[in-house]
PDB file of C-alpha atoms in Angstrom:
ATOM      1  CA  MET D   1      21.667 -20.569   4.663  1.00 98.00           C
ATOM      2  CA  ILE D   2      22.117 -16.818   4.983  1.00 98.00           C
ATOM      3  CA  PHE D   3      25.660 -15.580   5.543  1.00 98.00           C
ATOM      4  CA  VAL D   4      25.965 -12.117   7.021  1.00 98.00           C
ATOM      5  CA  THR D   5      29.296 -10.343   6.892  1.00 97.00           C
ATOM      6  CA  LEU D   6      29.901  -7.045   8.651  1.00 96.00           C
ATOM      7  CA  GLY D   7      33.549  -6.730   7.674  1.00 89.00           C
ATOM      8  CA  THR D   8      36.311  -5.682  10.034  1.00 86.00           C
ATOM      9  CA  GLN D   9      35.194  -2.092  10.661  1.00 83.00           C
ATOM     10  CA  ASP D  10      35.998  -0.863  14.176  1.00 89.00           C
ATOM     11  CA  LYS D  11      32.471   0.484  14.656  1.00 91.00           C
ATOM     12  CA  PRO D  12      29.407  -1.626  15.521  1.00 94.00           C
ATOM     13  CA  PHE D  13      26.590  -2.440  13.113  1.00 95.00           C
ATOM     14  CA  THR D  14      24.037  -3.803  15.583  1.00 96.00           C
ATOM     15  CA  ARG D  15      21.177  -2.163  13.672  1.00 97.00           C
ATOM     16  CA  LEU D  16      21.430  -4.793  10.925  1.00 98.00           C
ATOM     17  CA  LEU D  17      21.652  -7.693  13.377  1.00 98.00           C
ATOM     18  CA  GLU D  18      18.633  -6.393  15.308  1.00 98.00           C
ATOM     19  CA  ALA D  19      16.642  -6.268  12.049  1.00 98.00           C
ATOM     20  CA  LEU D  20      17.638  -9.858  11.242  1.00 98.00           C
ATOM     21  CA  GLU D  21      16.764 -11.056  14.734  1.00 97.00           C
ATOM     22  CA  LYS D  22      13.354  -9.372  14.474  1.00 98.00           C
ATOM     23  CA  GLU D  23      12.585 -11.179  11.189  1.00 98.00           C
ATOM     24  CA  ILE D  24      13.698 -14.518  12.645  1.00 98.00           C
ATOM     25  CA  GLU D  25      11.438 -13.970  15.661  1.00 97.00           C
ATOM     26  CA  LYS D  26       8.495 -13.155  13.358  1.00 97.00           C
ATOM     27  CA  GLY D  27       9.129 -16.422  11.528  1.00 97.00           C
ATOM     28  CA  ASN D  28       9.970 -14.653   8.264  1.00 97.00           C
ATOM     29  CA  ILE D  29      13.518 -16.018   8.225  1.00 97.00           C
ATOM     30  CA  LYS D  30      13.633 -19.768   8.673  1.00 96.00           C
ATOM     31  CA  ASP D  31      17.103 -20.301   7.220  1.00 96.00           C
ATOM     32  CA  GLU D  32      20.181 -20.799   9.349  1.00 98.00           C
ATOM     33  CA  VAL D  33      21.872 -17.403   9.790  1.00 98.00           C
ATOM     34  CA  ILE D  34      25.632 -17.271  10.253  1.00 98.00           C
ATOM     35  CA  VAL D  35      27.241 -13.918  11.035  1.00 98.00           C
ATOM     36  CA  GLN D  36      30.834 -12.742  10.735  1.00 97.00           C
ATOM     37  CA  ALA D  37      30.325  -9.774  13.073  1.00 96.00           C
ATOM     38  CA  GLY D  38      33.803  -8.239  13.223  1.00 93.00           C
ATOM     39  CA  SER D  39      33.847  -5.781  16.113  1.00 90.00           C
ATOM     40  CA  THR D  40      30.056  -5.724  16.484  1.00 95.00           C
ATOM     41  CA  LYS D  41      29.249  -7.229  19.873  1.00 94.00           C
ATOM     42  CA  TYR D  42      25.856  -8.923  19.778  1.00 95.00           C
ATOM     43  CA  LYS D  43      24.323 -11.892  21.564  1.00 95.00           C
ATOM     44  CA  SER D  44      21.781 -14.097  19.836  1.00 96.00           C
ATOM     45  CA  LYS D  45      20.276 -17.514  20.381  1.00 94.00           C
ATOM     46  CA  LYS D  46      18.836 -17.438  16.864  1.00 96.00           C
ATOM     47  CA  MET D  47      21.982 -16.647  14.834  1.00 98.00           C
ATOM     48  CA  GLN D  48      25.468 -18.152  14.957  1.00 97.00           C
ATOM     49  CA  LEU D  49      27.924 -15.279  15.462  1.00 97.00           C
ATOM     50  CA  PHE D  50      31.702 -15.124  15.057  1.00 96.00           C
ATOM     51  CA  ASP D  51      33.910 -12.086  15.558  1.00 92.00           C
ATOM     52  CA  LEU D  52      36.465 -12.995  12.915  1.00 90.00           C
ATOM     53  CA  ILE D  53      36.898 -16.216  10.994  1.00 94.00           C
ATOM     54  CA  SER D  54      39.680 -17.640   8.854  1.00 94.00           C
ATOM     55  CA  GLN D  55      39.682 -16.903   5.137  1.00 94.00           C
ATOM     56  CA  GLU D  56      39.029 -20.595   4.491  1.00 96.00           C
ATOM     57  CA  THR D  57      35.958 -20.651   6.767  1.00 97.00           C
ATOM     58  CA  PHE D  58      34.774 -17.352   5.280  1.00 96.00           C
ATOM     59  CA  SER D  59      35.018 -18.842   1.781  1.00 96.00           C
ATOM     60  CA  ASP D  60      33.180 -21.997   2.894  1.00 97.00           C
ATOM     61  CA  TYR D  61      30.276 -19.936   4.245  1.00 98.00           C
ATOM     62  CA  MET D  62      30.223 -17.800   1.092  1.00 97.00           C
ATOM     63  CA  GLN D  63      30.087 -20.939  -1.042  1.00 97.00           C
ATOM     64  CA  LYS D  64      27.301 -22.581   0.988  1.00 98.00           C
ATOM     65  CA  ALA D  65      25.093 -19.502   1.405  1.00 98.00           C
ATOM     66  CA  ASP D  66      21.965 -18.920  -0.636  1.00 97.00           C
ATOM     67  CA  ILE D  67      22.010 -15.208   0.203  1.00 98.00           C
ATOM     68  CA  ILE D  68      24.789 -12.927   1.385  1.00 98.00           C
ATOM     69  CA  ILE D  69      23.800  -9.952   3.519  1.00 98.00           C
ATOM     70  CA  THR D  70      26.612  -7.485   3.955  1.00 98.00           C
ATOM     71  CA  HIS D  71      27.519  -3.951   4.879  1.00 96.00           C
ATOM     72  CA  GLY D  72      28.360  -1.544   2.067  1.00 94.00           C
ATOM     73  CA  GLY D  73      32.069  -2.289   1.947  1.00 92.00           C
ATOM     74  CA  VAL D  74      33.463  -2.765  -1.542  1.00 91.00           C
ATOM     75  CA  GLY D  75      35.570  -5.770  -0.529  1.00 91.00           C
ATOM     76  CA  SER D  76      32.647  -7.643   1.000  1.00 94.00           C
ATOM     77  CA  ILE D  77      30.341  -6.903  -1.923  1.00 95.00           C
ATOM     78  CA  VAL D  78      32.894  -7.829  -4.604  1.00 94.00           C
ATOM     79  CA  THR D  79      33.850 -11.031  -2.780  1.00 94.00           C
ATOM     80  CA  ALA D  80      30.206 -12.147  -2.684  1.00 96.00           C
ATOM     81  CA  LEU D  81      29.732 -11.217  -6.353  1.00 96.00           C
ATOM     82  CA  ASN D  82      32.829 -13.200  -7.302  1.00 94.00           C
ATOM     83  CA  PHE D  83      31.155 -16.204  -5.643  1.00 96.00           C
ATOM     84  CA  GLU D  84      28.152 -15.419  -7.914  1.00 96.00           C
ATOM     85  CA  LYS D  85      25.860 -14.988  -4.924  1.00 97.00           C
ATOM     86  CA  LYS D  86      22.718 -12.950  -4.474  1.00 97.00           C
ATOM     87  CA  VAL D  87      23.774  -9.987  -2.368  1.00 98.00           C
ATOM     88  CA  ILE D  88      21.772  -7.722  -0.100  1.00 98.00           C
ATOM     89  CA  ALA D  89      23.868  -4.738   0.985  1.00 98.00           C
ATOM     90  CA  ALA D  90      23.042  -2.371   3.833  1.00 98.00           C
ATOM     91  CA  PRO D  91      24.975   0.853   4.336  1.00 97.00           C
ATOM     92  CA  ARG D  92      26.644   1.712   7.615  1.00 94.00           C
ATOM     93  CA  LEU D  93      25.573   5.277   8.416  1.00 94.00           C
ATOM     94  CA  ALA D  94      27.359   8.020  10.317  1.00 90.00           C
ATOM     95  CA  GLN D  95      24.184   9.146  12.106  1.00 91.00           C
ATOM     96  CA  PHE D  96      24.105   5.803  13.957  1.00 86.00           C
ATOM     97  CA  GLY D  97      27.854   5.819  14.720  1.00 85.00           C
ATOM     98  CA  GLU D  98      28.404   2.955  12.275  1.00 89.00           C
ATOM     99  CA  HIS D  99      30.964   4.831  10.183  1.00 91.00           C
ATOM    100  CA  VAL D 100      32.653   8.227   9.963  1.00 88.00           C
ATOM    101  CA  ASN D 101      30.625   9.248   6.883  1.00 90.00           C
ATOM    102  CA  ASP D 102      27.989   7.883   4.517  1.00 91.00           C
ATOM    103  CA  HIS D 103      30.177   6.753   1.625  1.00 90.00           C
ATOM    104  CA  GLN D 104      28.646   3.260   1.805  1.00 94.00           C
ATOM    105  CA  LEU D 105      25.408   4.775   0.456  1.00 94.00           C
ATOM    106  CA  GLN D 106      27.225   5.793  -2.732  1.00 93.00           C
ATOM    107  CA  ILE D 107      28.965   2.424  -2.998  1.00 93.00           C
ATOM    108  CA  ILE D 108      25.685   0.538  -2.713  1.00 95.00           C
ATOM    109  CA  LYS D 109      23.959   2.844  -5.206  1.00 95.00           C
ATOM    110  CA  CYS D 110      26.723   2.202  -7.768  1.00 92.00           C
ATOM    111  CA  PHE D 111      26.389  -1.578  -7.431  1.00 94.00           C
ATOM    112  CA  GLU D 112      22.581  -1.286  -7.457  1.00 97.00           C
ATOM    113  CA  GLN D 113      22.598   0.752 -10.690  1.00 95.00           C
ATOM    114  CA  LYS D 114      24.487  -2.046 -12.413  1.00 94.00           C
ATOM    115  CA  ASN D 115      21.936  -4.575 -11.094  1.00 97.00           C
ATOM    116  CA  TYR D 116      24.608  -6.467  -9.165  1.00 96.00           C
ATOM    117  CA  ILE D 117      22.942  -6.292  -5.736  1.00 98.00           C
ATOM    118  CA  LEU D 118      19.747  -5.545  -3.861  1.00 98.00           C
ATOM    119  CA  PRO D 119      20.076  -2.575  -1.510  1.00 98.00           C
ATOM    120  CA  LEU D 120      18.655  -2.470   1.990  1.00 98.00           C
ATOM    121  CA  TYR D 121      18.124   1.189   2.853  1.00 97.00           C
ATOM    122  CA  ASP D 122      15.075   0.730   5.102  1.00 97.00           C
ATOM    123  CA  PHE D 123      15.670  -2.005   7.679  1.00 97.00           C
ATOM    124  CA  GLU D 124      11.915  -2.298   8.246  1.00 97.00           C
ATOM    125  CA  LYS D 125      11.761  -3.755   4.714  1.00 98.00           C
ATOM    126  CA  LEU D 126      14.335  -6.481   5.300  1.00 98.00           C
ATOM    127  CA  ASN D 127      11.821  -9.279   4.781  1.00 97.00           C
ATOM    128  CA  GLU D 128      10.602  -7.717   1.511  1.00 98.00           C
ATOM    129  CA  VAL D 129      14.166  -7.510   0.213  1.00 98.00           C
ATOM    130  CA  ILE D 130      14.893 -11.107   1.237  1.00 97.00           C
ATOM    131  CA  GLU D 131      11.736 -12.234  -0.583  1.00 97.00           C
ATOM    132  CA  LYS D 132      12.752 -10.212  -3.640  1.00 98.00           C
ATOM    133  CA  SER D 133      16.178 -11.876  -3.587  1.00 97.00           C
ATOM    134  CA  LYS D 134      14.552 -15.254  -4.229  1.00 94.00           C
ATOM    135  CA  THR D 135      13.630 -14.195  -7.774  1.00 96.00           C
ATOM    136  CA  PHE D 136      16.359 -11.582  -8.295  1.00 97.00           C
ATOM    137  CA  ILE D 137      18.693 -12.300 -11.194  1.00 96.00           C
ATOM    138  CA  PRO D 138      21.779 -10.150 -10.780  1.00 96.00           C
ATOM    139  CA  SER D 139      23.818  -8.987 -13.737  1.00 94.00           C
ATOM    140  CA  LYS D 140      27.091 -10.832 -14.221  1.00 92.00           C
ATOM    141  CA  PHE D 141      29.737  -8.947 -12.255  1.00 91.00           C
ATOM    142  CA  ILE D 142      32.397  -7.343 -14.414  1.00 84.00           C
ATOM    143  CA  SER D 143      35.383  -6.050 -12.519  1.00 79.00           C
ATOM    144  CA  ASN D 144      36.869  -2.715 -13.467  1.00 75.00           C
ATOM    145  CA  ARG D 145      40.185  -3.759 -11.909  1.00 70.00           C
ATOM    146  CA  ASP D 146      42.140  -4.017 -15.169  1.00 69.00           C
ATOM    147  CA  ASN D 147      41.068  -0.558 -16.336  1.00 64.00           C
ATOM    148  CA  PHE D 148      41.898   0.860 -12.929  1.00 63.00           C
ATOM    149  CA  LEU D 149      45.380  -0.727 -12.958  1.00 69.00           C
ATOM    150  CA  LYS D 150      46.055   0.646 -16.451  1.00 71.00           C
ATOM    151  CA  PHE D 151      44.992   4.090 -15.263  1.00 67.00           C
ATOM    152  CA  ILE D 152      47.397   3.895 -12.304  1.00 72.00           C
ATOM    153  CA  GLU D 153      50.227   2.668 -14.535  1.00 76.00           C
ATOM    154  CA  ARG D 154      49.690   5.666 -16.851  1.00 73.00           C
ATOM    155  CA  LEU D 155      49.799   8.015 -13.862  1.00 68.00           C
ATOM    156  CA  ILE D 156      53.021   6.471 -12.617  1.00 77.00           C
ATOM    157  CA  GLU D 157      54.646   6.646 -16.055  1.00 76.00           C
ATOM    158  CA  GLU D 158      53.787  10.348 -16.355  1.00 70.00           C
TER     159      GLU D 158
END
C-alpha cells in the first residue's frame, strides 16, 4: 500500500495527485493508494481520498504502508521516518500556488543529503522514483531535537 499525505496546508497540491493518477492509469502503480489530502480537493476512482483523518487512522496507514509519499513538510517527513518507512517527498512550489515560497525544496534537500528520503523534483519521473524506492535503504533517522532544545534553553538562560 502507498500512503500519500499532503498535510494540512491551506493550499492545494493537485499536481502530485495528478501525477499519481497518471501512473495508476499507465499500470505502473498497482498498489492500493490512500491519500490524506488535507485541503486539496480532488476526485479519483483509483485512489481512496480523505480530507483529514484521526491521528489513530493516520498512524494505522503509516504502519501498513510500504511507501510514504508526502509533501515537503518537516512534520510529515519526520513522522514517516519515525515509522521507519521509505519516504518519497515532493516539494510544494510557489509558482504553482502550492505554497507562499519554496522552502520545501530546502527541507527536502536537507533530508536527501542525509540519505533519509528520496526526493521527487520532477513529477514526470514519479514511476522511476517509486521503482528506486523498492531497493532504497535509507539511513537511520537521527533526530536533532535534543540539540535544538539545549540550544533554546541556553538562549532562554542568557
